[in-house]
Amino acid sequence: MDSANQLCKLFVGGLNVDTDDDGLRKHFEQYGQLTDCVVVVNKQLQRSRCFGFVTYSSAEEADAAMAARPHVVDGTSVELKRAVAREDAGKPEALAKVKKIFIGGLKDDIEDEHLNEYFSQFGEIEKAEVIAEKETGKKRGFGFVHFADNDSADKAVVLKFHTINGHKVEVKKALTKQEMQAAGRGGGVGRGGRGGRGMRGGQNGFGGGRGGYDSYGGGFGGGYGGNGGGYGGGYGSGGYGGAYGGY
């Protein structure tokens, strides 16, 4: 799925075991035209795994469904999230709900206002900042955007790569070391060793700084294009068991 279509696809968790494709479609088509709708089934047991996916014909329709949360399908409250790319499924940090994103690979000509202008397409921004050395003012090649809500951050992260001022940058959820540890424990339920590796990557990336932004900067310097394990997105815990990688 290309990046534009990725914003059209939503994950639905906590479904009633009796909800089928038709039941899921009946509920979510009230927010727009669906191009795909599926409840994931355990093929051996021939029963619902209690989660599924809906794909709208436009990102605006998906936004409308997200804005209508919370949802109740067949008498059961369900969880609606942005679906992530298959290769990111099972990464532990995706379970974390954050309003802050980390932008890496920033060139020197990118200022705070460029981040604010670009990322405002995903939602209301409370603060956008390019990080620089306090002593010298030299830019450190990364920054942060603080959104007003979680879904705006999720939308930006789903697309992963963005172009600002003609430069390709990478976007991740901005997680503290403690949040990475908590997310890693959750991810471990679904993906076992993979979740563990992701958590350790996060610890390496975010630990050991003097505090403040140093822990983020050190992690990005070590992880960007190399360590990578400290970032990403997926649904690897709870009742969903990391199965999104197969869909």
PDB file of C-alpha atoms in Angstrom:
ATOM      1  CA  MET A   1       0.000   0.000   0.000  1.00  0.00           C
ATOM      2  CA  ASP A   2       1.435   3.386  -0.952  1.00  0.00           C
ATOM      3  CA  SER A   3       1.733   6.224   1.534  1.00  0.00           C
ATOM      4  CA  ALA A   4      -1.376   8.082   0.351  1.00  0.00           C
ATOM      5  CA  ASN A   5      -3.586   5.011   0.690  1.00  0.00           C
ATOM      6  CA  GLN A   6      -2.078   4.181   4.071  1.00  0.00           C
ATOM      7  CA  LEU A   7      -4.034   7.076   5.593  1.00  0.00           C
ATOM      8  CA  CYS A   8      -7.254   5.432   4.379  1.00  0.00           C
ATOM      9  CA  LYS A   9      -6.760   2.179   6.316  1.00  0.00           C
ATOM     10  CA  LEU A  10      -7.844   1.735   9.934  1.00  0.00           C
ATOM     11  CA  PHE A  11      -7.327  -1.050  12.468  1.00  0.00           C
ATOM     12  CA  VAL A  12     -10.349  -2.156  14.525  1.00  0.00           C
ATOM     13  CA  GLY A  13      -9.580  -4.065  17.726  1.00  0.00           C
ATOM     14  CA  GLY A  14     -11.665  -5.655  20.467  1.00  0.00           C
ATOM     15  CA  LEU A  15     -14.444  -6.849  18.160  1.00  0.00           C
ATOM     16  CA  ASN A  16     -17.293  -9.040  19.331  1.00  0.00           C
ATOM     17  CA  VAL A  17     -16.407 -12.626  18.396  1.00  0.00           C
ATOM     18  CA  ASP A  18     -19.667 -12.823  16.424  1.00  0.00           C
ATOM     19  CA  THR A  19     -18.979  -9.728  14.294  1.00  0.00           C
ATOM     20  CA  ASP A  20     -18.253 -10.691  10.685  1.00  0.00           C
ATOM     21  CA  ASP A  21     -17.214  -8.715   7.602  1.00  0.00           C
ATOM     22  CA  ASP A  22     -20.792  -7.618   6.939  1.00  0.00           C
ATOM     23  CA  GLY A  23     -21.308  -6.398  10.488  1.00  0.00           C
ATOM     24  CA  LEU A  24     -18.064  -4.446  10.387  1.00  0.00           C
ATOM     25  CA  ARG A  25     -18.969  -2.943   7.023  1.00  0.00           C
ATOM     26  CA  LYS A  26     -22.472  -1.986   8.129  1.00  0.00           C
ATOM     27  CA  HIS A  27     -21.092   0.072  10.993  1.00  0.00           C
ATOM     28  CA  PHE A  28     -18.169   1.810   9.313  1.00  0.00           C
ATOM     29  CA  GLU A  29     -19.682   2.522   5.896  1.00  0.00           C
ATOM     30  CA  GLN A  30     -21.813   5.213   7.532  1.00  0.00           C
ATOM     31  CA  TYR A  31     -18.663   7.370   7.581  1.00  0.00           C
ATOM     32  CA  GLY A  32     -17.738   6.886   3.923  1.00  0.00           C
ATOM     33  CA  GLN A  33     -17.237   4.484   1.044  1.00  0.00           C
ATOM     34  CA  LEU A  34     -15.259   1.379   1.974  1.00  0.00           C
ATOM     35  CA  THR A  35     -12.903  -0.198  -0.555  1.00  0.00           C
ATOM     36  CA  ASP A  36     -12.048  -3.091   1.761  1.00  0.00           C
ATOM     37  CA  CYS A  37     -13.405  -4.504   4.999  1.00  0.00           C
ATOM     38  CA  VAL A  38     -12.208  -7.672   6.731  1.00  0.00           C
ATOM     39  CA  VAL A  39     -12.468  -9.385  10.099  1.00  0.00           C
ATOM     40  CA  VAL A  40      -9.336 -11.477  10.612  1.00  0.00           C
ATOM     41  CA  VAL A  41     -10.175 -15.147  11.196  1.00  0.00           C
ATOM     42  CA  ASN A  42      -8.199 -17.976  12.768  1.00  0.00           C
ATOM     43  CA  LYS A  43      -8.209 -20.382   9.845  1.00  0.00           C
ATOM     44  CA  GLN A  44      -7.680 -23.483  11.962  1.00  0.00           C
ATOM     45  CA  LEU A  45     -10.482 -22.726  14.399  1.00  0.00           C
ATOM     46  CA  GLN A  46     -12.651 -20.875  11.879  1.00  0.00           C
ATOM     47  CA  ARG A  47     -13.456 -18.153  14.364  1.00  0.00           C
ATOM     48  CA  SER A  48     -12.832 -14.441  14.591  1.00  0.00           C
ATOM     49  CA  ARG A  49      -9.583 -13.208  16.107  1.00  0.00           C
ATOM     50  CA  CYS A  50     -11.583 -10.177  17.279  1.00  0.00           C
ATOM     51  CA  PHE A  51      -9.831  -7.593  15.142  1.00  0.00           C
ATOM     52  CA  GLY A  52     -10.025  -6.408  11.572  1.00  0.00           C
ATOM     53  CA  PHE A  53      -9.376  -3.603   9.094  1.00  0.00           C
ATOM     54  CA  VAL A  54     -11.475  -1.113   7.169  1.00  0.00           C
ATOM     55  CA  THR A  55     -10.144   0.855   4.204  1.00  0.00           C
ATOM     56  CA  TYR A  56     -11.905   3.991   2.990  1.00  0.00           C
ATOM     57  CA  SER A  57     -11.812   5.482  -0.485  1.00  0.00           C
ATOM     58  CA  SER A  58     -10.297   8.699   0.897  1.00  0.00           C
ATOM     59  CA  ALA A  59      -8.260   9.872   3.869  1.00  0.00           C
ATOM     60  CA  GLU A  60     -11.019  12.362   4.712  1.00  0.00           C
ATOM     61  CA  GLU A  61     -13.497   9.527   5.223  1.00  0.00           C
ATOM     62  CA  ALA A  62     -11.034   7.704   7.466  1.00  0.00           C
ATOM     63  CA  ASP A  63     -10.592  10.936   9.420  1.00  0.00           C
ATOM     64  CA  ALA A  64     -14.373  11.141   9.855  1.00  0.00           C
ATOM     65  CA  ALA A  65     -14.454   7.640  11.323  1.00  0.00           C
ATOM     66  CA  MET A  66     -11.584   8.497  13.676  1.00  0.00           C
ATOM     67  CA  ALA A  67     -13.327  11.706  14.743  1.00  0.00           C
ATOM     68  CA  ALA A  68     -16.471   9.718  15.622  1.00  0.00           C
ATOM     69  CA  ARG A  69     -14.689   7.635  18.278  1.00  0.00           C
ATOM     70  CA  PRO A  70     -15.586   5.832  20.493  1.00  0.00           C
ATOM     71  CA  HIS A  71     -17.316   3.200  18.355  1.00  0.00           C
ATOM     72  CA  VAL A  72     -19.676   0.425  19.409  1.00  0.00           C
ATOM     73  CA  VAL A  73     -20.080  -2.468  16.949  1.00  0.00           C
ATOM     74  CA  ASP A  74     -22.653  -5.184  17.643  1.00  0.00           C
ATOM     75  CA  GLY A  75     -22.967  -3.969  21.212  1.00  0.00           C
ATOM     76  CA  THR A  76     -19.221  -4.084  21.885  1.00  0.00           C
ATOM     77  CA  SER A  77     -16.927  -1.084  22.369  1.00  0.00           C
ATOM     78  CA  VAL A  78     -14.055  -1.355  19.895  1.00  0.00           C
ATOM     79  CA  GLU A  79     -10.687   0.340  19.502  1.00  0.00           C
ATOM     80  CA  LEU A  80     -10.019   2.244  16.290  1.00  0.00           C
ATOM     81  CA  LYS A  81      -6.430   3.102  15.282  1.00  0.00           C
ATOM     82  CA  ARG A  82      -4.442   3.999  12.212  1.00  0.00           C
ATOM     83  CA  ALA A  83      -3.244   0.836  10.499  1.00  0.00           C
ATOM     84  CA  VAL A  84       0.501   0.635   9.961  1.00  0.00           C
ATOM     85  CA  ALA A  85       2.589  -0.761   7.130  1.00  0.00           C
ATOM     86  CA  ARG A  86       3.208  -4.505   7.195  1.00  0.00           C
ATOM     87  CA  GLU A  87       6.944  -4.151   7.757  1.00  0.00           C
ATOM     88  CA  ASP A  88       6.282  -2.123  10.912  1.00  0.00           C
ATOM     89  CA  ALA A  89       3.861  -4.612  12.462  1.00  0.00           C
ATOM     90  CA  GLY A  90       4.900  -5.921  15.848  1.00  0.00           C
ATOM     91  CA  LYS A  91       7.313  -3.124  16.728  1.00  0.00           C
ATOM     92  CA  PRO A  92       6.664  -2.422  20.399  1.00  0.00           C
ATOM     93  CA  GLU A  93       6.532   1.376  20.406  1.00  0.00           C
ATOM     94  CA  ALA A  94       3.505   1.490  18.100  1.00  0.00           C
ATOM     95  CA  LEU A  95       1.269   0.741  21.064  1.00  0.00           C
ATOM     96  CA  ALA A  96       2.264   4.000  22.743  1.00  0.00           C
ATOM     97  CA  LYS A  97      -0.187   6.881  22.463  1.00  0.00           C
ATOM     98  CA  VAL A  98       1.816  10.044  21.949  1.00  0.00           C
ATOM     99  CA  LYS A  99       1.224  13.579  20.745  1.00  0.00           C
ATOM    100  CA  LYS A 100       4.888  14.271  20.047  1.00  0.00           C
ATOM    101  CA  ILE A 101       6.849  13.155  16.986  1.00  0.00           C
ATOM    102  CA  PHE A 102      10.574  13.092  16.300  1.00  0.00           C
ATOM    103  CA  ILE A 103      11.845  14.298  12.902  1.00  0.00           C
ATOM    104  CA  GLY A 104      15.319  13.176  11.849  1.00  0.00           C
ATOM    105  CA  GLY A 105      17.586  13.999   8.946  1.00  0.00           C
ATOM    106  CA  LEU A 106      16.907  17.748   9.043  1.00  0.00           C
ATOM    107  CA  LYS A 107      19.145  19.953   6.911  1.00  0.00           C
ATOM    108  CA  ASP A 108      20.438  23.297   8.148  1.00  0.00           C
ATOM    109  CA  ASP A 109      17.966  25.283   6.044  1.00  0.00           C
ATOM    110  CA  ILE A 110      14.951  23.853   7.897  1.00  0.00           C
ATOM    111  CA  GLU A 111      13.610  26.128  10.634  1.00  0.00           C
ATOM    112  CA  ASP A 112      10.858  25.809  13.251  1.00  0.00           C
ATOM    113  CA  GLU A 113       8.356  27.508  10.957  1.00  0.00           C
ATOM    114  CA  HIS A 114       9.002  24.981   8.187  1.00  0.00           C
ATOM    115  CA  LEU A 115       8.108  22.125  10.533  1.00  0.00           C
ATOM    116  CA  ASN A 116       5.018  23.975  11.701  1.00  0.00           C
ATOM    117  CA  GLU A 117       3.869  24.772   8.179  1.00  0.00           C
ATOM    118  CA  TYR A 118       4.429  21.262   6.836  1.00  0.00           C
ATOM    119  CA  PHE A 119       3.052  19.167   9.683  1.00  0.00           C
ATOM    120  CA  SER A 120      -0.035  21.328  10.233  1.00  0.00           C
ATOM    121  CA  GLN A 121      -1.659  19.292   7.435  1.00  0.00           C
ATOM    122  CA  PHE A 122      -1.969  16.426   9.920  1.00  0.00           C
ATOM    123  CA  GLY A 123      -3.632  18.395  12.699  1.00  0.00           C
ATOM    124  CA  GLU A 124      -3.343  21.230  15.195  1.00  0.00           C
ATOM    125  CA  ILE A 125       0.226  21.882  16.347  1.00  0.00           C
ATOM    126  CA  GLU A 126       1.073  23.194  19.802  1.00  0.00           C
ATOM    127  CA  LYS A 127       4.821  23.526  19.239  1.00  0.00           C
ATOM    128  CA  ALA A 128       7.412  22.802  16.544  1.00  0.00           C
ATOM    129  CA  GLU A 129      11.139  23.037  17.179  1.00  0.00           C
ATOM    130  CA  VAL A 130      14.431  22.302  15.461  1.00  0.00           C
ATOM    131  CA  ILE A 131      16.991  21.344  18.116  1.00  0.00           C
ATOM    132  CA  ALA A 132      20.312  23.198  18.262  1.00  0.00           C
ATOM    133  CA  GLU A 133      23.366  23.200  20.528  1.00  0.00           C
ATOM    134  CA  LYS A 134      22.814  25.675  23.355  1.00  0.00           C
ATOM    135  CA  GLU A 135      26.403  26.879  23.358  1.00  0.00           C
ATOM    136  CA  THR A 136      26.997  27.304  19.623  1.00  0.00           C
ATOM    137  CA  GLY A 137      23.521  27.436  18.110  1.00  0.00           C
ATOM    138  CA  LYS A 138      24.556  24.719  15.647  1.00  0.00           C
ATOM    139  CA  LYS A 139      21.616  22.624  14.512  1.00  0.00           C
ATOM    140  CA  ARG A 140      21.726  18.974  15.513  1.00  0.00           C
ATOM    141  CA  GLY A 141      19.837  17.550  12.546  1.00  0.00           C
ATOM    142  CA  PHE A 142      16.587  16.673  14.294  1.00  0.00           C
ATOM    143  CA  GLY A 143      13.515  18.265  15.780  1.00  0.00           C
ATOM    144  CA  PHE A 144      10.125  17.694  17.386  1.00  0.00           C
ATOM    145  CA  VAL A 145       6.514  18.550  16.676  1.00  0.00           C
ATOM    146  CA  HIS A 146       3.964  18.530  19.494  1.00  0.00           C
ATOM    147  CA  PHE A 147       0.406  17.944  18.262  1.00  0.00           C
ATOM    148  CA  ALA A 148      -2.806  18.688  20.142  1.00  0.00           C
ATOM    149  CA  ASP A 149      -4.008  15.073  19.852  1.00  0.00           C
ATOM    150  CA  ASN A 150      -2.748  11.522  19.366  1.00  0.00           C
ATOM    151  CA  ASP A 151      -4.358  10.843  16.000  1.00  0.00           C
ATOM    152  CA  SER A 152      -2.542  13.747  14.334  1.00  0.00           C
ATOM    153  CA  ALA A 153       0.763  12.266  15.479  1.00  0.00           C
ATOM    154  CA  ASP A 154      -0.290   8.799  14.308  1.00  0.00           C
ATOM    155  CA  LYS A 155      -1.119  10.104  10.830  1.00  0.00           C
ATOM    156  CA  ALA A 156       2.276  11.748  10.469  1.00  0.00           C
ATOM    157  CA  VAL A 157       4.081   8.616  11.670  1.00  0.00           C
ATOM    158  CA  VAL A 158       2.116   6.274   9.389  1.00  0.00           C
ATOM    159  CA  LEU A 159       3.603   8.024   6.348  1.00  0.00           C
ATOM    160  CA  LYS A 160       7.099   7.686   7.879  1.00  0.00           C
ATOM    161  CA  PHE A 161       9.051   9.561   5.174  1.00  0.00           C
ATOM    162  CA  HIS A 162       8.314  13.180   4.313  1.00  0.00           C
ATOM    163  CA  THR A 163       9.863  15.861   2.113  1.00  0.00           C
ATOM    164  CA  ILE A 164      10.460  19.286   3.660  1.00  0.00           C
ATOM    165  CA  ASN A 165      12.222  22.053   1.729  1.00  0.00           C
ATOM    166  CA  GLY A 166      13.136  19.449  -0.877  1.00  0.00           C
ATOM    167  CA  HIS A 167      14.825  17.217   1.703  1.00  0.00           C
ATOM    168  CA  LYS A 168      13.661  13.732   2.699  1.00  0.00           C
ATOM    169  CA  VAL A 169      13.209  13.354   6.454  1.00  0.00           C
ATOM    170  CA  GLU A 170      12.081  10.485   8.659  1.00  0.00           C
ATOM    171  CA  VAL A 171       9.381  10.704  11.307  1.00  0.00           C
ATOM    172  CA  LYS A 172       9.041   8.539  14.411  1.00  0.00           C
ATOM    173  CA  LYS A 173       7.079   8.638  17.622  1.00  0.00           C
ATOM    174  CA  ALA A 174       9.005  10.571  20.256  1.00  0.00           C
ATOM    175  CA  LEU A 175       9.227   8.217  23.216  1.00  0.00           C
ATOM    176  CA  THR A 176      11.175   8.516  26.436  1.00  0.00           C
ATOM    177  CA  LYS A 177      13.280   5.604  27.653  1.00  0.00           C
ATOM    178  CA  GLN A 178      10.529   4.741  30.138  1.00  0.00           C
ATOM    179  CA  GLU A 179       7.859   4.766  27.428  1.00  0.00           C
ATOM    180  CA  MET A 180      10.013   2.534  25.237  1.00  0.00           C
ATOM    181  CA  GLN A 181      10.412   0.055  28.082  1.00  0.00           C
ATOM    182  CA  ALA A 182       6.670   0.009  28.749  1.00  0.00           C
ATOM    183  CA  ALA A 183       5.873  -0.371  25.050  1.00  0.00           C
ATOM    184  CA  GLY A 184       8.475  -3.101  24.700  1.00  0.00           C
ATOM    185  CA  ARG A 185       6.867  -5.102  27.472  1.00  0.00           C
ATOM    186  CA  GLY A 186       3.537  -4.785  25.693  1.00  0.00           C
ATOM    187  CA  GLY A 187       4.984  -5.718  22.323  1.00  0.00           C
ATOM    188  CA  GLY A 188       6.634  -8.759  23.813  1.00  0.00           C
ATOM    189  CA  VAL A 189       3.232 -10.310  24.399  1.00  0.00           C
ATOM    190  CA  GLY A 190       2.570 -10.492  20.704  1.00  0.00           C
ATOM    191  CA  ARG A 191       5.923 -10.929  19.038  1.00  0.00           C
ATOM    192  CA  GLY A 192       8.243 -12.312  21.692  1.00  0.00           C
ATOM    193  CA  GLY A 193      11.861 -11.869  20.691  1.00  0.00           C
ATOM    194  CA  ARG A 194      11.157  -9.229  18.069  1.00  0.00           C
ATOM    195  CA  GLY A 195       9.490  -7.070  20.675  1.00  0.00           C
ATOM    196  CA  GLY A 196      12.456  -7.580  22.964  1.00  0.00           C
ATOM    197  CA  ARG A 197      14.929  -6.502  20.310  1.00  0.00           C
ATOM    198  CA  GLY A 198      12.894  -3.419  19.626  1.00  0.00           C
ATOM    199  CA  MET A 199      12.888  -2.520  23.292  1.00  0.00           C
ATOM    200  CA  ARG A 200      16.635  -2.944  23.638  1.00  0.00           C
ATOM    201  CA  GLY A 201      17.135  -0.772  20.592  1.00  0.00           C
ATOM    202  CA  GLY A 202      15.052   1.867  22.295  1.00  0.00           C
ATOM    203  CA  GLN A 203      17.074   1.669  25.485  1.00  0.00           C
ATOM    204  CA  ASN A 204      20.312   2.045  23.585  1.00  0.00           C
ATOM    205  CA  GLY A 205      18.923   4.950  21.654  1.00  0.00           C
ATOM    206  CA  PHE A 206      17.368   6.958  24.438  1.00  0.00           C
ATOM    207  CA  GLY A 207      19.609   6.147  27.401  1.00  0.00           C
ATOM    208  CA  GLY A 208      22.782   7.658  28.694  1.00  0.00           C
ATOM    209  CA  GLY A 209      22.343  11.307  27.815  1.00  0.00           C
ATOM    210  CA  ARG A 210      22.854  14.294  30.092  1.00  0.00           C
ATOM    211  CA  GLY A 211      19.077  14.683  30.091  1.00  0.00           C
ATOM    212  CA  GLY A 212      16.755  16.821  28.028  1.00  0.00           C
ATOM    213  CA  TYR A 213      17.281  16.385  24.296  1.00  0.00           C
ATOM    214  CA  ASP A 214      20.638  14.655  24.573  1.00  0.00           C
ATOM    215  CA  SER A 215      19.005  11.275  25.010  1.00  0.00           C
ATOM    216  CA  TYR A 216      16.967  11.793  21.853  1.00  0.00           C
ATOM    217  CA  GLY A 217      19.888  13.147  19.865  1.00  0.00           C
ATOM    218  CA  GLY A 218      22.201  10.358  20.897  1.00  0.00           C
ATOM    219  CA  GLY A 219      19.624   7.777  19.996  1.00  0.00           C
ATOM    220  CA  PHE A 220      18.979   9.243  16.612  1.00  0.00           C
ATOM    221  CA  GLY A 221      22.654   9.555  15.839  1.00  0.00           C
ATOM    222  CA  GLY A 222      23.135   5.886  16.603  1.00  0.00           C
ATOM    223  CA  GLY A 223      19.878   4.645  15.194  1.00  0.00           C
ATOM    224  CA  TYR A 224      19.199   6.617  12.040  1.00  0.00           C
ATOM    225  CA  GLY A 225      19.909   4.282   9.150  1.00  0.00           C
ATOM    226  CA  GLY A 226      21.561   1.839  11.504  1.00  0.00           C
ATOM    227  CA  ASN A 227      20.103   0.844  14.840  1.00  0.00           C
ATOM    228  CA  GLY A 228      16.502   1.548  13.827  1.00  0.00           C
ATOM    229  CA  GLY A 229      15.069  -0.822  16.406  1.00  0.00           C
ATOM    230  CA  GLY A 230      14.046   1.942  18.754  1.00  0.00           C
ATOM    231  CA  TYR A 231      11.333   3.326  16.516  1.00  0.00           C
ATOM    232  CA  GLY A 232       8.445   2.260  14.328  1.00  0.00           C
ATOM    233  CA  GLY A 233       4.803   1.208  14.596  1.00  0.00           C
ATOM    234  CA  GLY A 234       2.594  -1.850  14.832  1.00  0.00           C
ATOM    235  CA  TYR A 235       0.010  -3.676  16.862  1.00  0.00           C
ATOM    236  CA  GLY A 236       1.948  -6.355  18.676  1.00  0.00           C
ATOM    237  CA  SER A 237       0.200  -6.951  21.999  1.00  0.00           C
ATOM    238  CA  GLY A 238      -3.082  -7.553  23.715  1.00  0.00           C
ATOM    239  CA  GLY A 239      -5.518  -9.807  21.946  1.00  0.00           C
ATOM    240  CA  TYR A 240      -4.196  -8.945  18.500  1.00  0.00           C
ATOM    241  CA  GLY A 241      -0.931 -10.831  18.874  1.00  0.00           C
ATOM    242  CA  GLY A 242       1.071  -9.029  16.210  1.00  0.00           C
ATOM    243  CA  ALA A 243      -0.833 -10.728  13.397  1.00  0.00           C
ATOM    244  CA  TYR A 244      -1.032  -7.546  11.351  1.00  0.00           C
ATOM    245  CA  GLY A 245       2.209  -8.503   9.661  1.00  0.00           C
ATOM    246  CA  GLY A 246       0.248 -11.043   7.646  1.00  0.00           C
ATOM    247  CA  TYR A 247      -2.261  -8.569   6.242  1.00  0.00           C
TER     248      TYR A 247
END
